[in-house]
Amino acid sequence: MLLLTEEQKRSYDADGFVLLDNVFTTEEVDEISAAYDSVFARALEANSQMEGTWSGDWQRKGMPQGRGFTVHSIHNLQYHDAVFLRLLTHRKLLDACSDVMNTENILLHHTKAHVKPPGRGSPYPMHQDYHYFPFRHDSMVAVFIHLDDSDISNGCLAVYPGSHRQGPQTDCSSDPGYHHVDQTKFPLASASPLQARRGQVLIFSYLLVHGSYANLSERARRMLLIQVRFCVDPLMAAEDEPLKAMHVSPSQGLCLRGANRRAETDIRRRHLQSSQVQEYEKDAQ
């Protein structure tokens, strides 16, 4: 083990998540937080489209009414500030991922940030990240960095411990761009809240059923998420195959640690891959 204790590793395997408080220094969190606020301030000044509230039938049935609920969202923060590029190769962060994933070979999938504003931060329905980017070996994990103290009142995460061991659940959403599980089988009211302090890092399986509460407090809830993947079989290097061409991000496949011996070296095939990515992004629009 590089950063986690054996007990923490057993807890992750059993519950599908682990909350860590020994990854970042206070100074590092301050630097990340300042860059984060700067990126969002520029987006607001540019009047960018940042709405990240869940759409589809759940919004009509499960969204509280009367407050104008909203979530501001920006993806791929490493393209906006070098602080986030350095964050992706943070030694302790990757040590924690290596412990959880049992590999030294780690690839980036994407990054994103959500801000739940005070008093009207949207809740999120219970869901699995699996439905947004399913992979053959289910190797994806999420690294959730808390930039504010987070509790039920300001919209913290809530999970069903151990639900990752049940595999993919049925996608019950009516909107092909948004996915959620059966809200009667996994109601938010029965989930376990994961209250956390500023700077704590939550790592969880993309099969873990999770959602979050509305922010009804006078405090913002800022988070930064990094999704990474690996390969179950170390002989195959750092690769796990997507089952569908979904959620294709510009930095997808960036090798953050170790090696990816399956990365394409043939210039003709790399050009083909680039063209395919452009087609996927065009279809997504």
PDB file of C-alpha atoms in Angstrom:
ATOM      1  CA  MET A   1       0.000   0.000   0.000  1.00  0.00           C
ATOM      2  CA  LEU A   2       1.295   3.463  -0.926  1.00  0.00           C
ATOM      3  CA  LEU A   3      -1.086   5.783   0.938  1.00  0.00           C
ATOM      4  CA  LEU A   4      -4.094   3.809   2.200  1.00  0.00           C
ATOM      5  CA  THR A   5      -3.980   1.536   5.213  1.00  0.00           C
ATOM      6  CA  GLU A   6      -4.966  -2.108   4.821  1.00  0.00           C
ATOM      7  CA  GLU A   7      -8.168  -1.313   6.742  1.00  0.00           C
ATOM      8  CA  GLN A   8      -9.019   1.497   4.312  1.00  0.00           C
ATOM      9  CA  LYS A   9      -8.429  -0.812   1.373  1.00  0.00           C
ATOM     10  CA  ARG A  10     -10.720  -3.471   2.860  1.00  0.00           C
ATOM     11  CA  SER A  11     -13.334  -0.769   3.498  1.00  0.00           C
ATOM     12  CA  TYR A  12     -13.155   0.362  -0.136  1.00  0.00           C
ATOM     13  CA  ASP A  13     -13.518  -3.194  -1.426  1.00  0.00           C
ATOM     14  CA  ALA A  14     -16.561  -3.783   0.807  1.00  0.00           C
ATOM     15  CA  ASP A  15     -18.321  -0.427   0.515  1.00  0.00           C
ATOM     16  CA  GLY A  16     -17.178   0.879  -2.877  1.00  0.00           C
ATOM     17  CA  PHE A  17     -15.741   4.114  -1.500  1.00  0.00           C
ATOM     18  CA  VAL A  18     -13.119   5.542   0.839  1.00  0.00           C
ATOM     19  CA  LEU A  19     -12.801   9.069   2.304  1.00  0.00           C
ATOM     20  CA  LEU A  20      -9.235  10.359   2.743  1.00  0.00           C
ATOM     21  CA  ASP A  21      -7.870  13.381   4.583  1.00  0.00           C
ATOM     22  CA  ASN A  22      -4.124  12.975   4.011  1.00  0.00           C
ATOM     23  CA  VAL A  23      -3.842  13.733   0.292  1.00  0.00           C
ATOM     24  CA  PHE A  24      -3.505  17.529   0.038  1.00  0.00           C
ATOM     25  CA  THR A  25      -1.924  20.192   2.200  1.00  0.00           C
ATOM     26  CA  THR A  26      -3.888  23.305   3.160  1.00  0.00           C
ATOM     27  CA  GLU A  27      -1.725  25.337   0.787  1.00  0.00           C
ATOM     28  CA  GLU A  28      -2.475  22.979  -2.101  1.00  0.00           C
ATOM     29  CA  VAL A  29      -6.224  23.160  -1.448  1.00  0.00           C
ATOM     30  CA  ASP A  30      -5.993  26.962  -1.338  1.00  0.00           C
ATOM     31  CA  GLU A  31      -4.218  27.015  -4.719  1.00  0.00           C
ATOM     32  CA  ILE A  32      -6.741  24.645  -6.313  1.00  0.00           C
ATOM     33  CA  SER A  33      -9.635  26.620  -4.837  1.00  0.00           C
ATOM     34  CA  ALA A  34      -8.337  29.961  -6.133  1.00  0.00           C
ATOM     35  CA  ALA A  35      -7.818  28.601  -9.664  1.00  0.00           C
ATOM     36  CA  TYR A  36     -11.259  26.965  -9.535  1.00  0.00           C
ATOM     37  CA  ASP A  37     -12.971  30.237  -8.592  1.00  0.00           C
ATOM     38  CA  SER A  38     -11.071  32.072 -11.327  1.00  0.00           C
ATOM     39  CA  VAL A  39     -12.231  29.634 -14.024  1.00  0.00           C
ATOM     40  CA  PHE A  40     -15.874  29.930 -12.956  1.00  0.00           C
ATOM     41  CA  ALA A  41     -15.623  33.723 -12.710  1.00  0.00           C
ATOM     42  CA  ARG A  42     -14.371  33.889 -16.314  1.00  0.00           C
ATOM     43  CA  ALA A  43     -17.186  31.607 -17.441  1.00  0.00           C
ATOM     44  CA  LEU A  44     -19.803  33.793 -15.743  1.00  0.00           C
ATOM     45  CA  GLU A  45     -18.286  36.926 -17.259  1.00  0.00           C
ATOM     46  CA  ALA A  46     -18.452  35.301 -20.705  1.00  0.00           C
ATOM     47  CA  ASN A  47     -22.090  34.297 -20.089  1.00  0.00           C
ATOM     48  CA  SER A  48     -21.182  30.668 -20.791  1.00  0.00           C
ATOM     49  CA  GLN A  49     -23.769  27.887 -20.699  1.00  0.00           C
ATOM     50  CA  MET A  50     -22.977  25.958 -17.504  1.00  0.00           C
ATOM     51  CA  GLU A  51     -26.310  24.455 -16.442  1.00  0.00           C
ATOM     52  CA  GLY A  52     -25.762  20.969 -15.058  1.00  0.00           C
ATOM     53  CA  THR A  53     -29.149  20.224 -13.496  1.00  0.00           C
ATOM     54  CA  TRP A  54     -30.524  16.766 -14.297  1.00  0.00           C
ATOM     55  CA  SER A  55     -33.044  16.660 -17.134  1.00  0.00           C
ATOM     56  CA  GLY A  56     -35.689  14.119 -18.103  1.00  0.00           C
ATOM     57  CA  ASP A  57     -38.597  12.663 -16.145  1.00  0.00           C
ATOM     58  CA  TRP A  58     -36.772  12.862 -12.816  1.00  0.00           C
ATOM     59  CA  GLN A  59     -36.661  16.666 -13.031  1.00  0.00           C
ATOM     60  CA  ARG A  60     -40.440  16.776 -13.362  1.00  0.00           C
ATOM     61  CA  LYS A  61     -41.072  14.208 -10.612  1.00  0.00           C
ATOM     62  CA  GLY A  62     -38.174  14.529  -8.171  1.00  0.00           C
ATOM     63  CA  MET A  63     -36.961  18.126  -8.319  1.00  0.00           C
ATOM     64  CA  PRO A  64     -38.126  20.397  -5.463  1.00  0.00           C
ATOM     65  CA  GLN A  65     -40.146  23.336  -6.728  1.00  0.00           C
ATOM     66  CA  GLY A  66     -40.112  27.067  -6.119  1.00  0.00           C
ATOM     67  CA  ARG A  67     -36.438  27.993  -5.760  1.00  0.00           C
ATOM     68  CA  GLY A  68     -35.108  27.992  -9.313  1.00  0.00           C
ATOM     69  CA  PHE A  69     -32.653  25.180  -8.575  1.00  0.00           C
ATOM     70  CA  THR A  70     -29.403  25.168 -10.548  1.00  0.00           C
ATOM     71  CA  VAL A  71     -25.901  23.695 -10.738  1.00  0.00           C
ATOM     72  CA  HIS A  72     -22.991  25.326 -12.554  1.00  0.00           C
ATOM     73  CA  SER A  73     -20.759  22.828 -14.357  1.00  0.00           C
ATOM     74  CA  ILE A  74     -17.468  23.014 -16.306  1.00  0.00           C
ATOM     75  CA  HIS A  75     -15.636  20.004 -17.787  1.00  0.00           C
ATOM     76  CA  ASN A  76     -11.943  19.437 -18.518  1.00  0.00           C
ATOM     77  CA  LEU A  77     -10.532  22.038 -16.144  1.00  0.00           C
ATOM     78  CA  GLN A  78      -6.968  21.144 -17.142  1.00  0.00           C
ATOM     79  CA  TYR A  79      -7.627  23.132 -20.334  1.00  0.00           C
ATOM     80  CA  HIS A  80      -8.415  26.257 -18.308  1.00  0.00           C
ATOM     81  CA  ASP A  81      -5.607  26.455 -15.743  1.00  0.00           C
ATOM     82  CA  ALA A  82      -2.273  24.666 -15.325  1.00  0.00           C
ATOM     83  CA  VAL A  83      -3.070  24.102 -11.630  1.00  0.00           C
ATOM     84  CA  PHE A  84      -5.429  21.318 -12.694  1.00  0.00           C
ATOM     85  CA  LEU A  85      -2.903  19.770 -15.058  1.00  0.00           C
ATOM     86  CA  ARG A  86      -0.427  19.519 -12.166  1.00  0.00           C
ATOM     87  CA  LEU A  87      -3.208  18.121  -9.984  1.00  0.00           C
ATOM     88  CA  LEU A  88      -3.663  15.186 -12.351  1.00  0.00           C
ATOM     89  CA  THR A  89      -0.150  13.924 -11.566  1.00  0.00           C
ATOM     90  CA  HIS A  90      -0.185  14.731  -7.841  1.00  0.00           C
ATOM     91  CA  ARG A  91       1.862  11.956  -6.231  1.00  0.00           C
ATOM     92  CA  LYS A  92      -0.336  11.288  -3.198  1.00  0.00           C
ATOM     93  CA  LEU A  93      -3.494  11.434  -5.277  1.00  0.00           C
ATOM     94  CA  LEU A  94      -2.149   8.815  -7.675  1.00  0.00           C
ATOM     95  CA  ASP A  95      -0.793   6.772  -4.759  1.00  0.00           C
ATOM     96  CA  ALA A  96      -4.351   6.576  -3.397  1.00  0.00           C
ATOM     97  CA  CYS A  97      -5.699   5.603  -6.825  1.00  0.00           C
ATOM     98  CA  SER A  98      -3.023   2.925  -7.218  1.00  0.00           C
ATOM     99  CA  ASP A  99      -3.962   1.455  -3.835  1.00  0.00           C
ATOM    100  CA  VAL A 100      -7.653   1.334  -4.714  1.00  0.00           C
ATOM    101  CA  MET A 101      -7.167   0.122  -8.287  1.00  0.00           C
ATOM    102  CA  ASN A 102      -4.315  -2.348  -7.634  1.00  0.00           C
ATOM    103  CA  THR A 103      -2.234  -0.984 -10.501  1.00  0.00           C
ATOM    104  CA  GLU A 104       0.551   1.463 -11.333  1.00  0.00           C
ATOM    105  CA  ASN A 105      -1.005   2.112 -14.756  1.00  0.00           C
ATOM    106  CA  ILE A 106      -3.589   4.882 -14.596  1.00  0.00           C
ATOM    107  CA  LEU A 107      -5.331   6.661 -17.480  1.00  0.00           C
ATOM    108  CA  LEU A 108      -7.430   9.810 -17.385  1.00  0.00           C
ATOM    109  CA  HIS A 109     -11.017   9.706 -18.581  1.00  0.00           C
ATOM    110  CA  HIS A 110     -12.186  13.278 -17.817  1.00  0.00           C
ATOM    111  CA  THR A 111     -12.432  16.001 -15.201  1.00  0.00           C
ATOM    112  CA  LYS A 112     -15.370  18.171 -14.217  1.00  0.00           C
ATOM    113  CA  ALA A 113     -16.507  20.616 -11.571  1.00  0.00           C
ATOM    114  CA  HIS A 114     -19.934  21.334 -10.104  1.00  0.00           C
ATOM    115  CA  VAL A 115     -20.925  24.336  -7.992  1.00  0.00           C
ATOM    116  CA  LYS A 116     -24.163  24.179  -6.020  1.00  0.00           C
ATOM    117  CA  PRO A 117     -24.991  27.819  -5.209  1.00  0.00           C
ATOM    118  CA  PRO A 118     -26.389  28.762  -1.793  1.00  0.00           C
ATOM    119  CA  GLY A 119     -30.105  28.284  -1.257  1.00  0.00           C
ATOM    120  CA  ARG A 120     -30.917  26.785  -4.653  1.00  0.00           C
ATOM    121  CA  GLY A 121     -28.309  24.157  -5.506  1.00  0.00           C
ATOM    122  CA  SER A 122     -29.942  21.304  -7.425  1.00  0.00           C
ATOM    123  CA  PRO A 123     -30.097  17.822  -5.915  1.00  0.00           C
ATOM    124  CA  TYR A 124     -28.963  14.870  -8.037  1.00  0.00           C
ATOM    125  CA  PRO A 125     -30.964  11.643  -8.342  1.00  0.00           C
ATOM    126  CA  MET A 126     -29.442   8.339  -7.344  1.00  0.00           C
ATOM    127  CA  HIS A 127     -27.419   7.012 -10.269  1.00  0.00           C
ATOM    128  CA  GLN A 128     -24.350   5.084 -11.375  1.00  0.00           C
ATOM    129  CA  ASP A 129     -21.650   6.783 -13.438  1.00  0.00           C
ATOM    130  CA  TYR A 130     -21.461   3.491 -15.352  1.00  0.00           C
ATOM    131  CA  HIS A 131     -24.359   4.494 -17.611  1.00  0.00           C
ATOM    132  CA  TYR A 132     -22.467   7.559 -18.848  1.00  0.00           C
ATOM    133  CA  PHE A 133     -19.344   5.649 -19.931  1.00  0.00           C
ATOM    134  CA  PRO A 134     -19.635   1.861 -19.546  1.00  0.00           C
ATOM    135  CA  PHE A 135     -16.377  -0.113 -19.735  1.00  0.00           C
ATOM    136  CA  ARG A 136     -15.847  -3.825 -20.272  1.00  0.00           C
ATOM    137  CA  HIS A 137     -13.941  -4.424 -17.023  1.00  0.00           C
ATOM    138  CA  ASP A 138     -15.700  -1.752 -14.911  1.00  0.00           C
ATOM    139  CA  SER A 139     -12.328  -0.295 -13.999  1.00  0.00           C
ATOM    140  CA  MET A 140     -13.468   3.322 -13.651  1.00  0.00           C
ATOM    141  CA  VAL A 141     -13.154   5.147 -10.348  1.00  0.00           C
ATOM    142  CA  ALA A 142     -14.113   8.696  -9.401  1.00  0.00           C
ATOM    143  CA  VAL A 143     -11.874  10.998  -7.360  1.00  0.00           C
ATOM    144  CA  PHE A 144     -14.139  13.552  -5.662  1.00  0.00           C
ATOM    145  CA  ILE A 145     -12.262  16.527  -4.179  1.00  0.00           C
ATOM    146  CA  HIS A 146     -14.190  18.636  -1.660  1.00  0.00           C
ATOM    147  CA  LEU A 147     -13.396  22.349  -1.917  1.00  0.00           C
ATOM    148  CA  ASP A 148     -15.897  23.269   0.807  1.00  0.00           C
ATOM    149  CA  ASP A 149     -17.092  21.647   3.993  1.00  0.00           C
ATOM    150  CA  SER A 150     -19.952  19.479   2.772  1.00  0.00           C
ATOM    151  CA  ASP A 151     -22.992  18.256   4.699  1.00  0.00           C
ATOM    152  CA  ILE A 152     -26.656  17.495   4.074  1.00  0.00           C
ATOM    153  CA  SER A 153     -27.703  21.145   4.332  1.00  0.00           C
ATOM    154  CA  ASN A 154     -25.459  22.306   1.477  1.00  0.00           C
ATOM    155  CA  GLY A 155     -25.915  19.279  -0.763  1.00  0.00           C
ATOM    156  CA  CYS A 156     -23.333  16.636   0.120  1.00  0.00           C
ATOM    157  CA  LEU A 157     -23.054  13.284  -1.612  1.00  0.00           C
ATOM    158  CA  ALA A 158     -25.140  10.298  -0.484  1.00  0.00           C
ATOM    159  CA  VAL A 159     -24.413   6.649  -1.319  1.00  0.00           C
ATOM    160  CA  TYR A 160     -25.614   3.086  -0.959  1.00  0.00           C
ATOM    161  CA  PRO A 161     -22.580   1.320   0.551  1.00  0.00           C
ATOM    162  CA  GLY A 162     -21.784  -1.957  -1.165  1.00  0.00           C
ATOM    163  CA  SER A 163     -24.081  -1.290  -4.139  1.00  0.00           C
ATOM    164  CA  HIS A 164     -21.081  -1.496  -6.496  1.00  0.00           C
ATOM    165  CA  ARG A 165     -21.024  -5.254  -5.883  1.00  0.00           C
ATOM    166  CA  GLN A 166     -24.510  -5.570  -7.426  1.00  0.00           C
ATOM    167  CA  GLY A 167     -23.205  -4.559 -10.854  1.00  0.00           C
ATOM    168  CA  PRO A 168     -24.964  -2.239 -13.324  1.00  0.00           C
ATOM    169  CA  GLN A 169     -28.538  -1.340 -12.429  1.00  0.00           C
ATOM    170  CA  THR A 170     -31.321  -0.605 -14.916  1.00  0.00           C
ATOM    171  CA  ASP A 171     -31.181   2.872 -16.404  1.00  0.00           C
ATOM    172  CA  CYS A 172     -34.620   4.350 -15.668  1.00  0.00           C
ATOM    173  CA  SER A 173     -34.188   7.796 -17.222  1.00  0.00           C
ATOM    174  CA  SER A 174     -36.397   9.040 -20.063  1.00  0.00           C
ATOM    175  CA  ASP A 175     -33.666  11.393 -21.334  1.00  0.00           C
ATOM    176  CA  PRO A 176     -30.807   9.736 -23.285  1.00  0.00           C
ATOM    177  CA  GLY A 177     -28.404  12.403 -22.054  1.00  0.00           C
ATOM    178  CA  TYR A 178     -29.109  11.850 -18.351  1.00  0.00           C
ATOM    179  CA  HIS A 179     -29.166   8.551 -16.473  1.00  0.00           C
ATOM    180  CA  HIS A 180     -30.487   7.411 -13.119  1.00  0.00           C
ATOM    181  CA  VAL A 181     -31.481   4.206 -11.363  1.00  0.00           C
ATOM    182  CA  ASP A 182     -34.878   3.264  -9.919  1.00  0.00           C
ATOM    183  CA  GLN A 183     -35.585   5.965  -7.330  1.00  0.00           C
ATOM    184  CA  THR A 184     -38.008   3.712  -5.440  1.00  0.00           C
ATOM    185  CA  LYS A 185     -35.398   0.954  -5.127  1.00  0.00           C
ATOM    186  CA  PHE A 186     -32.686   3.464  -4.193  1.00  0.00           C
ATOM    187  CA  PRO A 187     -34.418   6.501  -2.646  1.00  0.00           C
ATOM    188  CA  LEU A 188     -32.227   9.445  -1.692  1.00  0.00           C
ATOM    189  CA  ALA A 189     -33.938   9.555   1.700  1.00  0.00           C
ATOM    190  CA  SER A 190     -32.558   6.089   2.578  1.00  0.00           C
ATOM    191  CA  ALA A 191     -28.999   6.675   1.331  1.00  0.00           C
ATOM    192  CA  SER A 192     -26.000   7.245   3.614  1.00  0.00           C
ATOM    193  CA  PRO A 193     -24.803  10.877   3.601  1.00  0.00           C
ATOM    194  CA  LEU A 194     -21.040  11.353   3.163  1.00  0.00           C
ATOM    195  CA  GLN A 195     -20.301  14.543   5.060  1.00  0.00           C
ATOM    196  CA  ALA A 196     -16.766  15.793   4.456  1.00  0.00           C
ATOM    197  CA  ARG A 197     -14.365  18.593   5.298  1.00  0.00           C
ATOM    198  CA  ARG A 198     -12.717  20.961   2.858  1.00  0.00           C
ATOM    199  CA  GLY A 199      -9.737  19.218   1.251  1.00  0.00           C
ATOM    200  CA  GLN A 200     -10.912  15.663   1.885  1.00  0.00           C
ATOM    201  CA  VAL A 201     -10.886  13.287  -1.078  1.00  0.00           C
ATOM    202  CA  LEU A 202     -13.522  10.660  -1.744  1.00  0.00           C
ATOM    203  CA  ILE A 203     -12.644   7.815  -4.121  1.00  0.00           C
ATOM    204  CA  PHE A 204     -15.488   5.590  -5.299  1.00  0.00           C
ATOM    205  CA  SER A 205     -16.328   2.963  -7.913  1.00  0.00           C
ATOM    206  CA  TYR A 206     -18.359   4.117 -10.912  1.00  0.00           C
ATOM    207  CA  LEU A 207     -20.777   1.287 -10.068  1.00  0.00           C
ATOM    208  CA  LEU A 208     -21.548   2.770  -6.635  1.00  0.00           C
ATOM    209  CA  VAL A 209     -25.120   4.086  -6.496  1.00  0.00           C
ATOM    210  CA  HIS A 210     -24.898   7.719  -5.426  1.00  0.00           C
ATOM    211  CA  GLY A 211     -26.677  11.064  -5.611  1.00  0.00           C
ATOM    212  CA  SER A 212     -26.726  14.313  -3.651  1.00  0.00           C
ATOM    213  CA  TYR A 213     -29.024  16.558  -1.663  1.00  0.00           C
ATOM    214  CA  ALA A 214     -30.255  20.041  -2.564  1.00  0.00           C
ATOM    215  CA  ASN A 215     -28.216  22.942  -1.231  1.00  0.00           C
ATOM    216  CA  LEU A 216     -30.692  24.814   0.970  1.00  0.00           C
ATOM    217  CA  SER A 217     -28.001  26.453   3.093  1.00  0.00           C
ATOM    218  CA  GLU A 218     -26.314  29.863   2.854  1.00  0.00           C
ATOM    219  CA  ARG A 219     -23.035  28.197   1.781  1.00  0.00           C
ATOM    220  CA  ALA A 220     -21.863  27.095  -1.653  1.00  0.00           C
ATOM    221  CA  ARG A 221     -20.818  23.514  -2.302  1.00  0.00           C
ATOM    222  CA  ARG A 222     -17.909  23.276  -4.718  1.00  0.00           C
ATOM    223  CA  MET A 223     -16.477  19.989  -5.931  1.00  0.00           C
ATOM    224  CA  LEU A 224     -13.895  18.805  -8.439  1.00  0.00           C
ATOM    225  CA  LEU A 225     -14.121  15.333  -9.949  1.00  0.00           C
ATOM    226  CA  ILE A 226     -11.457  13.306 -11.744  1.00  0.00           C
ATOM    227  CA  GLN A 227     -12.443  10.022 -13.422  1.00  0.00           C
ATOM    228  CA  VAL A 228      -9.640   7.545 -14.099  1.00  0.00           C
ATOM    229  CA  ARG A 229      -9.442   3.985 -15.376  1.00  0.00           C
ATOM    230  CA  PHE A 230      -6.994   1.101 -15.543  1.00  0.00           C
ATOM    231  CA  CYS A 231      -6.770  -2.475 -16.776  1.00  0.00           C
ATOM    232  CA  VAL A 232      -7.828  -5.504 -14.731  1.00  0.00           C
ATOM    233  CA  ASP A 233      -5.154  -7.666 -16.350  1.00  0.00           C
ATOM    234  CA  PRO A 234      -1.679  -6.122 -15.761  1.00  0.00           C
ATOM    235  CA  LEU A 235      -0.341  -8.016 -18.790  1.00  0.00           C
ATOM    236  CA  MET A 236      -2.575  -5.834 -20.951  1.00  0.00           C
ATOM    237  CA  ALA A 237      -1.169  -2.564 -19.493  1.00  0.00           C
ATOM    238  CA  ALA A 238      -3.254   0.472 -18.599  1.00  0.00           C
ATOM    239  CA  GLU A 239      -6.303  -0.042 -20.752  1.00  0.00           C
ATOM    240  CA  ASP A 240      -9.943  -0.972 -20.346  1.00  0.00           C
ATOM    241  CA  GLU A 241     -12.182  -0.954 -23.391  1.00  0.00           C
ATOM    242  CA  PRO A 242     -15.307   1.232 -23.599  1.00  0.00           C
ATOM    243  CA  LEU A 243     -18.479  -0.660 -24.472  1.00  0.00           C
ATOM    244  CA  LYS A 244     -19.939   2.385 -26.230  1.00  0.00           C
ATOM    245  CA  ALA A 245     -18.540   5.577 -27.734  1.00  0.00           C
ATOM    246  CA  MET A 246     -19.929   7.813 -24.996  1.00  0.00           C
ATOM    247  CA  HIS A 247     -18.622  10.841 -23.100  1.00  0.00           C
ATOM    248  CA  VAL A 248     -15.522  11.192 -25.305  1.00  0.00           C
ATOM    249  CA  SER A 249     -13.332  13.898 -23.737  1.00  0.00           C
ATOM    250  CA  PRO A 250     -10.352  15.623 -25.376  1.00  0.00           C
ATOM    251  CA  SER A 251      -7.824  14.318 -22.825  1.00  0.00           C
ATOM    252  CA  GLN A 252      -9.274  10.816 -22.634  1.00  0.00           C
ATOM    253  CA  GLY A 253      -6.534   8.198 -22.389  1.00  0.00           C
ATOM    254  CA  LEU A 254      -3.838  10.540 -21.049  1.00  0.00           C
ATOM    255  CA  CYS A 255      -1.386   8.347 -19.135  1.00  0.00           C
ATOM    256  CA  LEU A 256      -1.098   9.786 -15.618  1.00  0.00           C
ATOM    257  CA  ARG A 257       1.042   7.046 -14.094  1.00  0.00           C
ATOM    258  CA  GLY A 258       2.863   3.955 -15.295  1.00  0.00           C
ATOM    259  CA  ALA A 259       2.636   2.972 -18.938  1.00  0.00           C
ATOM    260  CA  ASN A 260       0.041   2.206 -21.579  1.00  0.00           C
ATOM    261  CA  ARG A 261       1.634  -0.341 -23.888  1.00  0.00           C
ATOM    262  CA  ARG A 262      -1.554  -0.553 -25.929  1.00  0.00           C
ATOM    263  CA  ALA A 263      -1.478   3.107 -26.945  1.00  0.00           C
ATOM    264  CA  GLU A 264      -1.487   3.384 -30.729  1.00  0.00           C
ATOM    265  CA  THR A 265       1.911   4.056 -32.346  1.00  0.00           C
ATOM    266  CA  ASP A 266       0.903   3.693 -36.004  1.00  0.00           C
ATOM    267  CA  ILE A 267       0.489   7.243 -37.350  1.00  0.00           C
ATOM    268  CA  ARG A 268      -2.240   6.158 -39.784  1.00  0.00           C
ATOM    269  CA  ARG A 269      -4.352   4.577 -37.065  1.00  0.00           C
ATOM    270  CA  ARG A 270      -3.824   7.513 -34.730  1.00  0.00           C
ATOM    271  CA  HIS A 271      -5.184   9.813 -37.439  1.00  0.00           C
ATOM    272  CA  LEU A 272      -8.219   7.532 -37.777  1.00  0.00           C
ATOM    273  CA  GLN A 273      -8.783   7.644 -34.026  1.00  0.00           C
ATOM    274  CA  SER A 274      -8.666  11.450 -34.109  1.00  0.00           C
ATOM    275  CA  SER A 275     -11.267  11.557 -36.891  1.00  0.00           C
ATOM    276  CA  GLN A 276     -13.525   9.178 -34.977  1.00  0.00           C
ATOM    277  CA  VAL A 277     -13.324  11.341 -31.863  1.00  0.00           C
ATOM    278  CA  GLN A 278     -14.406  14.348 -33.906  1.00  0.00           C
ATOM    279  CA  GLU A 279     -17.400  12.382 -35.191  1.00  0.00           C
ATOM    280  CA  TYR A 280     -18.362  11.324 -31.661  1.00  0.00           C
ATOM    281  CA  GLU A 281     -18.203  14.929 -30.460  1.00  0.00           C
ATOM    282  CA  LYS A 282     -20.285  16.083 -33.449  1.00  0.00           C
ATOM    283  CA  ASP A 283     -22.937  13.444 -32.659  1.00  0.00           C
ATOM    284  CA  ALA A 284     -22.980  14.491 -28.999  1.00  0.00           C
ATOM    285  CA  GLN A 285     -23.856  18.062 -29.987  1.00  0.00           C
TER     286      GLN A 285
END
